[in-house]
Amino acid sequence: MKTLLDENQLNDGVEKLADAINAHYGDKPLTIICILTGSIVLGADLIRKLRMPTRVGVLQTSSYEGTERGDLTINAEMMLDIKDREVLLIDDIFDTGHTLDKVTALVADYGPTSLQSAVLLCKTGRQEVEYRPEFIAFDIPDEFVVGYGLDYNDEYRNLPYLACLEDSDLEPNA
Ligand SMILES: O=P(O)(O)OC[C@H]1O[C@H](OP(=O)(O)OP(=O)(O)O)[C@H](O)[C@@H]1O
């Protein structure tokens, strides 16, 4: 495994992301919706750097098995009431873009005043949708990455840094 972003770089990136979000929303109350599971670490770090009054909710999506994307499932059972609220979706990575594209369409139906998204990572050249997040901390190369919330087969989310998987890290048939 090869480190791509160390703890200091991640912290600086999240700080800049928070600065941009604080500058954009000012004192307006903001509802943050974290897309589980990958966004838990970013969400925990980011919300503590936001200055406006915030509410925090979650929804859960799942589509990757190993390094392969499969059918997307969305579980919105725990959604907050966001009607007439300013809403910011938070996710760890924008890869093909299908997750945020679908989640944005679904959440828009709840009637928010505004709906934007913030991601830690945007993988270069992988997007298959028109949608783009408004706030991005890092553009990264097209490599499968783990750590800081991101997993490979449910492992590595706890790494405090971001690493690229190498061939020797991949499980057979994964
Ligand atoms: O842009 P995309 O190609 O849609 O990929 C991005 C999504 O994939 C991962 O979620 P995953 O489905 O693996 O669930 P997880 O958050 O539980 O890891 C990641 O957390 C993003 O939500």
PDB file of C-alpha atoms and ligand atoms in Angstrom:
ATOM      1  CA  MET A   1       0.000   0.000   0.000  1.00  0.00           C
ATOM      2  CA  LYS A   2       1.337   3.453  -0.900  1.00  0.00           C
ATOM      3  CA  THR A   3       0.451   6.609   1.056  1.00  0.00           C
ATOM      4  CA  LEU A   4      -1.218   9.225  -1.145  1.00  0.00           C
ATOM      5  CA  LEU A   5      -2.179  11.841   1.477  1.00  0.00           C
ATOM      6  CA  ASP A   6      -0.782  11.862   5.004  1.00  0.00           C
ATOM      7  CA  GLU A   7      -2.586  13.078   8.124  1.00  0.00           C
ATOM      8  CA  ASN A   8      -1.301  16.654   7.814  1.00  0.00           C
ATOM      9  CA  GLN A   9      -2.292  16.923   4.176  1.00  0.00           C
ATOM     10  CA  LEU A  10      -5.760  15.561   4.952  1.00  0.00           C
ATOM     11  CA  ASN A  11      -6.179  18.010   7.816  1.00  0.00           C
ATOM     12  CA  ASP A  12      -5.117  20.950   5.607  1.00  0.00           C
ATOM     13  CA  GLY A  13      -7.524  19.821   2.880  1.00  0.00           C
ATOM     14  CA  VAL A  14     -10.446  19.527   5.298  1.00  0.00           C
ATOM     15  CA  GLU A  15      -9.575  22.946   6.749  1.00  0.00           C
ATOM     16  CA  LYS A  16      -9.722  24.510   3.269  1.00  0.00           C
ATOM     17  CA  LEU A  17     -12.971  22.677   2.519  1.00  0.00           C
ATOM     18  CA  ALA A  18     -14.477  24.063   5.729  1.00  0.00           C
ATOM     19  CA  ASP A  19     -13.226  27.575   4.893  1.00  0.00           C
ATOM     20  CA  ALA A  20     -14.964  27.430   1.503  1.00  0.00           C
ATOM     21  CA  ILE A  21     -18.215  26.138   3.053  1.00  0.00           C
ATOM     22  CA  ASN A  22     -18.095  28.752   5.846  1.00  0.00           C
ATOM     23  CA  ALA A  23     -17.490  31.495   3.275  1.00  0.00           C
ATOM     24  CA  HIS A  24     -20.348  30.303   1.073  1.00  0.00           C
ATOM     25  CA  TYR A  25     -23.058  29.860   3.728  1.00  0.00           C
ATOM     26  CA  GLY A  26     -21.960  32.500   6.261  1.00  0.00           C
ATOM     27  CA  ASP A  27     -24.289  32.466   9.269  1.00  0.00           C
ATOM     28  CA  LYS A  28     -27.151  30.665   7.515  1.00  0.00           C
ATOM     29  CA  PRO A  29     -28.266  27.514   9.351  1.00  0.00           C
ATOM     30  CA  LEU A  30     -27.089  24.465   7.434  1.00  0.00           C
ATOM     31  CA  THR A  31     -28.316  20.869   7.401  1.00  0.00           C
ATOM     32  CA  ILE A  32     -25.491  18.430   6.707  1.00  0.00           C
ATOM     33  CA  ILE A  33     -26.395  14.997   5.363  1.00  0.00           C
ATOM     34  CA  CYS A  34     -23.507  12.530   5.626  1.00  0.00           C
ATOM     35  CA  ILE A  35     -23.611   9.663   3.126  1.00  0.00           C
ATOM     36  CA  LEU A  36     -22.685   6.554   5.087  1.00  0.00           C
ATOM     37  CA  THR A  37     -20.493   4.722   5.517  1.00  0.00           C
ATOM     38  CA  GLY A  38     -17.483   6.273   3.829  1.00  0.00           C
ATOM     39  CA  SER A  39     -18.103   9.835   4.990  1.00  0.00           C
ATOM     40  CA  ILE A  40     -17.992   9.167   8.747  1.00  0.00           C
ATOM     41  CA  VAL A  41     -14.412  10.334   9.250  1.00  0.00           C
ATOM     42  CA  LEU A  42     -14.677  13.373   6.957  1.00  0.00           C
ATOM     43  CA  GLY A  43     -18.046  14.264   8.484  1.00  0.00           C
ATOM     44  CA  ALA A  44     -16.710  14.121  12.039  1.00  0.00           C
ATOM     45  CA  ASP A  45     -13.700  16.294  11.170  1.00  0.00           C
ATOM     46  CA  LEU A  46     -15.516  18.719   8.885  1.00  0.00           C
ATOM     47  CA  ILE A  47     -18.534  19.584  11.057  1.00  0.00           C
ATOM     48  CA  ARG A  48     -16.221  20.657  13.891  1.00  0.00           C
ATOM     49  CA  LYS A  49     -14.707  23.272  11.578  1.00  0.00           C
ATOM     50  CA  LEU A  50     -18.047  24.761  10.482  1.00  0.00           C
ATOM     51  CA  ARG A  51     -19.145  28.002  12.102  1.00  0.00           C
ATOM     52  CA  MET A  52     -22.862  28.279  11.219  1.00  0.00           C
ATOM     53  CA  PRO A  53     -25.639  26.576  13.230  1.00  0.00           C
ATOM     54  CA  THR A  54     -25.797  23.016  11.872  1.00  0.00           C
ATOM     55  CA  ARG A  55     -28.082  20.000  12.005  1.00  0.00           C
ATOM     56  CA  VAL A  56     -26.533  16.657  11.057  1.00  0.00           C
ATOM     57  CA  GLY A  57     -28.325  13.731   9.472  1.00  0.00           C
ATOM     58  CA  VAL A  58     -27.347  10.599   7.576  1.00  0.00           C
ATOM     59  CA  LEU A  59     -28.403   8.367   4.763  1.00  0.00           C
ATOM     60  CA  GLN A  60     -26.721   5.204   3.618  1.00  0.00           C
ATOM     61  CA  THR A  61     -25.699   4.019   0.183  1.00  0.00           C
ATOM     62  CA  SER A  62     -23.870   0.968  -1.017  1.00  0.00           C
ATOM     63  CA  SER A  63     -22.595  -0.078  -4.427  1.00  0.00           C
ATOM     64  CA  TYR A  64     -18.963  -1.256  -4.353  1.00  0.00           C
ATOM     65  CA  GLU A  65     -17.803  -4.827  -3.789  1.00  0.00           C
ATOM     66  CA  GLY A  66     -14.029  -4.940  -3.696  1.00  0.00           C
ATOM     67  CA  THR A  67     -12.952  -2.425  -6.326  1.00  0.00           C
ATOM     68  CA  GLU A  68     -15.986  -3.038  -8.561  1.00  0.00           C
ATOM     69  CA  ARG A  69     -19.146  -0.926  -8.668  1.00  0.00           C
ATOM     70  CA  GLY A  70     -22.415  -2.852  -8.594  1.00  0.00           C
ATOM     71  CA  ASP A  71     -26.060  -1.833  -8.234  1.00  0.00           C
ATOM     72  CA  LEU A  72     -26.583   1.213  -6.026  1.00  0.00           C
ATOM     73  CA  THR A  73     -28.864   0.840  -3.013  1.00  0.00           C
ATOM     74  CA  ILE A  74     -29.963   3.889  -1.014  1.00  0.00           C
ATOM     75  CA  ASN A  75     -31.387   3.691   2.505  1.00  0.00           C
ATOM     76  CA  ALA A  76     -32.987   7.007   3.462  1.00  0.00           C
ATOM     77  CA  GLU A  77     -34.913   5.745   6.507  1.00  0.00           C
ATOM     78  CA  MET A  78     -32.937   8.009   8.830  1.00  0.00           C
ATOM     79  CA  MET A  79     -33.305  11.193   6.769  1.00  0.00           C
ATOM     80  CA  LEU A  80     -34.019  14.416   8.654  1.00  0.00           C
ATOM     81  CA  ASP A  81     -36.856  16.706   7.656  1.00  0.00           C
ATOM     82  CA  ILE A  82     -35.092  19.069   5.238  1.00  0.00           C
ATOM     83  CA  LYS A  83     -38.034  20.914   3.738  1.00  0.00           C
ATOM     84  CA  ASP A  84     -37.135  24.613   3.249  1.00  0.00           C
ATOM     85  CA  ARG A  85     -33.612  24.069   4.635  1.00  0.00           C
ATOM     86  CA  GLU A  86     -30.183  24.777   3.169  1.00  0.00           C
ATOM     87  CA  VAL A  87     -28.715  21.291   2.691  1.00  0.00           C
ATOM     88  CA  LEU A  88     -25.150  20.114   2.101  1.00  0.00           C
ATOM     89  CA  LEU A  89     -24.450  16.466   1.240  1.00  0.00           C
ATOM     90  CA  ILE A  90     -21.085  15.149   2.420  1.00  0.00           C
ATOM     91  CA  ASP A  91     -19.308  12.171   0.867  1.00  0.00           C
ATOM     92  CA  ASP A  92     -15.796  10.791   0.942  1.00  0.00           C
ATOM     93  CA  ILE A  93     -15.232  10.290  -2.780  1.00  0.00           C
ATOM     94  CA  PHE A  94     -16.698  11.279  -6.138  1.00  0.00           C
ATOM     95  CA  ASP A  95     -15.630   8.453  -8.432  1.00  0.00           C
ATOM     96  CA  THR A  96     -17.997   7.538 -11.292  1.00  0.00           C
ATOM     97  CA  GLY A  97     -20.398  10.044  -9.726  1.00  0.00           C
ATOM     98  CA  HIS A  98     -23.439   7.752  -9.766  1.00  0.00           C
ATOM     99  CA  THR A  99     -23.876   7.795  -5.973  1.00  0.00           C
ATOM    100  CA  LEU A 100     -24.052  11.587  -5.570  1.00  0.00           C
ATOM    101  CA  ASP A 101     -25.984  11.991  -8.799  1.00  0.00           C
ATOM    102  CA  LYS A 102     -28.741   9.624  -7.580  1.00  0.00           C
ATOM    103  CA  VAL A 103     -28.680  10.846  -3.978  1.00  0.00           C
ATOM    104  CA  THR A 104     -29.009  14.472  -5.114  1.00  0.00           C
ATOM    105  CA  ALA A 105     -32.051  13.618  -7.227  1.00  0.00           C
ATOM    106  CA  LEU A 106     -33.635  11.749  -4.318  1.00  0.00           C
ATOM    107  CA  VAL A 107     -32.899  14.409  -1.690  1.00  0.00           C
ATOM    108  CA  ALA A 108     -34.159  17.195  -3.967  1.00  0.00           C
ATOM    109  CA  ASP A 109     -37.621  15.596  -3.690  1.00  0.00           C
ATOM    110  CA  TYR A 110     -37.648  16.401   0.058  1.00  0.00           C
ATOM    111  CA  GLY A 111     -37.959  20.118  -0.806  1.00  0.00           C
ATOM    112  CA  PRO A 112     -34.749  21.777   0.453  1.00  0.00           C
ATOM    113  CA  THR A 113     -34.237  25.517  -0.196  1.00  0.00           C
ATOM    114  CA  SER A 114     -30.812  24.724  -1.632  1.00  0.00           C
ATOM    115  CA  LEU A 115     -28.869  21.507  -2.163  1.00  0.00           C
ATOM    116  CA  GLN A 116     -25.111  21.287  -2.673  1.00  0.00           C
ATOM    117  CA  SER A 117     -22.432  18.687  -2.002  1.00  0.00           C
ATOM    118  CA  ALA A 118     -18.915  18.505  -0.590  1.00  0.00           C
ATOM    119  CA  VAL A 119     -16.454  15.657  -1.088  1.00  0.00           C
ATOM    120  CA  LEU A 120     -12.968  14.957   0.148  1.00  0.00           C
ATOM    121  CA  LEU A 121     -11.798  13.348  -3.091  1.00  0.00           C
ATOM    122  CA  CYS A 122     -12.594  13.570  -6.785  1.00  0.00           C
ATOM    123  CA  LYS A 123     -11.036  10.840  -8.913  1.00  0.00           C
ATOM    124  CA  THR A 124      -9.671  12.220 -12.168  1.00  0.00           C
ATOM    125  CA  GLY A 125     -11.232  11.048 -15.403  1.00  0.00           C
ATOM    126  CA  ARG A 126     -13.683   8.537 -13.923  1.00  0.00           C
ATOM    127  CA  GLN A 127     -16.947  10.484 -13.963  1.00  0.00           C
ATOM    128  CA  GLU A 128     -19.876   9.019 -15.906  1.00  0.00           C
ATOM    129  CA  VAL A 129     -22.440  11.698 -14.976  1.00  0.00           C
ATOM    130  CA  GLU A 130     -22.867  15.421 -15.635  1.00  0.00           C
ATOM    131  CA  TYR A 131     -23.329  16.251 -11.946  1.00  0.00           C
ATOM    132  CA  ARG A 132     -20.320  17.730 -10.074  1.00  0.00           C
ATOM    133  CA  PRO A 133     -19.940  18.512  -6.343  1.00  0.00           C
ATOM    134  CA  GLU A 134     -19.624  22.226  -5.493  1.00  0.00           C
ATOM    135  CA  PHE A 135     -16.870  21.684  -2.890  1.00  0.00           C
ATOM    136  CA  ILE A 136     -13.891  19.335  -3.477  1.00  0.00           C
ATOM    137  CA  ALA A 137     -10.848  19.063  -1.201  1.00  0.00           C
ATOM    138  CA  PHE A 138      -8.537  16.977  -3.427  1.00  0.00           C
ATOM    139  CA  ASP A 139      -8.382  15.783  -7.029  1.00  0.00           C
ATOM    140  CA  ILE A 140      -6.652  12.395  -7.035  1.00  0.00           C
ATOM    141  CA  PRO A 141      -5.368  10.022  -9.730  1.00  0.00           C
ATOM    142  CA  ASP A 142      -7.438   7.064 -10.936  1.00  0.00           C
ATOM    143  CA  GLU A 143      -6.345   4.592  -8.262  1.00  0.00           C
ATOM    144  CA  PHE A 144      -8.405   2.642  -5.716  1.00  0.00           C
ATOM    145  CA  VAL A 145      -7.834   4.377  -2.393  1.00  0.00           C
ATOM    146  CA  VAL A 146      -8.482   3.399   1.223  1.00  0.00           C
ATOM    147  CA  GLY A 147      -8.270   4.970   4.667  1.00  0.00           C
ATOM    148  CA  TYR A 148      -9.849   8.047   6.291  1.00  0.00           C
ATOM    149  CA  GLY A 149     -13.253   6.335   6.011  1.00  0.00           C
ATOM    150  CA  LEU A 150     -12.755   4.629   2.642  1.00  0.00           C
ATOM    151  CA  ASP A 151     -12.778   0.845   2.540  1.00  0.00           C
ATOM    152  CA  TYR A 152     -11.796  -2.131   0.467  1.00  0.00           C
ATOM    153  CA  ASN A 153     -14.159  -5.007   1.341  1.00  0.00           C
ATOM    154  CA  ASP A 154     -15.041  -3.238   4.630  1.00  0.00           C
ATOM    155  CA  GLU A 155     -11.411  -2.942   5.764  1.00  0.00           C
ATOM    156  CA  TYR A 156      -9.025  -0.011   6.222  1.00  0.00           C
ATOM    157  CA  ARG A 157     -11.620   2.678   7.067  1.00  0.00           C
ATOM    158  CA  ASN A 158      -9.714   3.356  10.290  1.00  0.00           C
ATOM    159  CA  LEU A 159      -6.389   4.310   8.662  1.00  0.00           C
ATOM    160  CA  PRO A 160      -5.654   7.953   9.564  1.00  0.00           C
ATOM    161  CA  TYR A 161      -4.058   8.523   6.118  1.00  0.00           C
ATOM    162  CA  LEU A 162      -5.168   7.862   2.529  1.00  0.00           C
ATOM    163  CA  ALA A 163      -3.398   5.077   0.624  1.00  0.00           C
ATOM    164  CA  CYS A 164      -3.519   3.536  -2.852  1.00  0.00           C
ATOM    165  CA  LEU A 165      -4.016  -0.202  -2.993  1.00  0.00           C
ATOM    166  CA  GLU A 166      -1.371  -2.103  -4.907  1.00  0.00           C
ATOM    167  CA  ASP A 167      -1.809  -5.444  -6.701  1.00  0.00           C
ATOM    168  CA  SER A 168      -0.379  -7.317  -3.708  1.00  0.00           C
ATOM    169  CA  ASP A 169      -3.146  -5.817  -1.485  1.00  0.00           C
ATOM    170  CA  LEU A 170      -5.979  -7.146  -3.653  1.00  0.00           C
ATOM    171  CA  GLU A 171      -7.784 -10.294  -2.583  1.00  0.00           C
ATOM    172  CA  PRO A 172      -7.972 -13.103  -5.167  1.00  0.00           C
ATOM    173  CA  ASN A 173     -11.248 -12.937  -7.168  1.00  0.00           C
ATOM    174  CA  ALA A 174     -12.029  -9.491  -5.726  1.00  0.00           C
TER     175      ALA A 174
HETATM  176  O1  LIG B   1     -18.934   8.013  -7.400  1.00  0.00           O
HETATM  177  P1  LIG B   1     -19.239   6.564  -7.212  1.00  0.00           P
HETATM  178  O2  LIG B   1     -18.609   5.680  -8.267  1.00  0.00           O
HETATM  179  O3  LIG B   1     -20.702   6.299  -7.047  1.00  0.00           O
HETATM  180  O4  LIG B   1     -18.505   6.100  -5.882  1.00  0.00           O
HETATM  181  C1  LIG B   1     -18.536   6.849  -4.709  1.00  0.00           C
HETATM  182  C2  LIG B   1     -19.254   6.121  -3.612  1.00  0.00           C
HETATM  183  O5  LIG B   1     -18.700   4.818  -3.417  1.00  0.00           O
HETATM  184  C3  LIG B   1     -18.414   4.629  -2.041  1.00  0.00           C
HETATM  185  O6  LIG B   1     -19.518   4.116  -1.367  1.00  0.00           O
HETATM  186  P2  LIG B   1     -19.863   2.550  -1.272  1.00  0.00           P
HETATM  187  O7  LIG B   1     -20.999   2.247  -2.174  1.00  0.00           O
HETATM  188  O8  LIG B   1     -18.633   1.734  -1.463  1.00  0.00           O
HETATM  189  O9  LIG B   1     -20.376   2.422   0.220  1.00  0.00           O
HETATM  190  P3  LIG B   1     -19.564   2.796   1.562  1.00  0.00           P
HETATM  191  O10 LIG B   1     -19.684   4.280   1.726  1.00  0.00           O
HETATM  192  O11 LIG B   1     -20.292   2.041   2.621  1.00  0.00           O
HETATM  193  O12 LIG B   1     -18.144   2.343   1.397  1.00  0.00           O
HETATM  194  C4  LIG B   1     -18.106   6.027  -1.544  1.00  0.00           C
HETATM  195  O13 LIG B   1     -18.282   6.127  -0.143  1.00  0.00           O
HETATM  196  C5  LIG B   1     -19.079   6.892  -2.307  1.00  0.00           C
HETATM  197  O14 LIG B   1     -20.318   7.028  -1.649  1.00  0.00           O
END
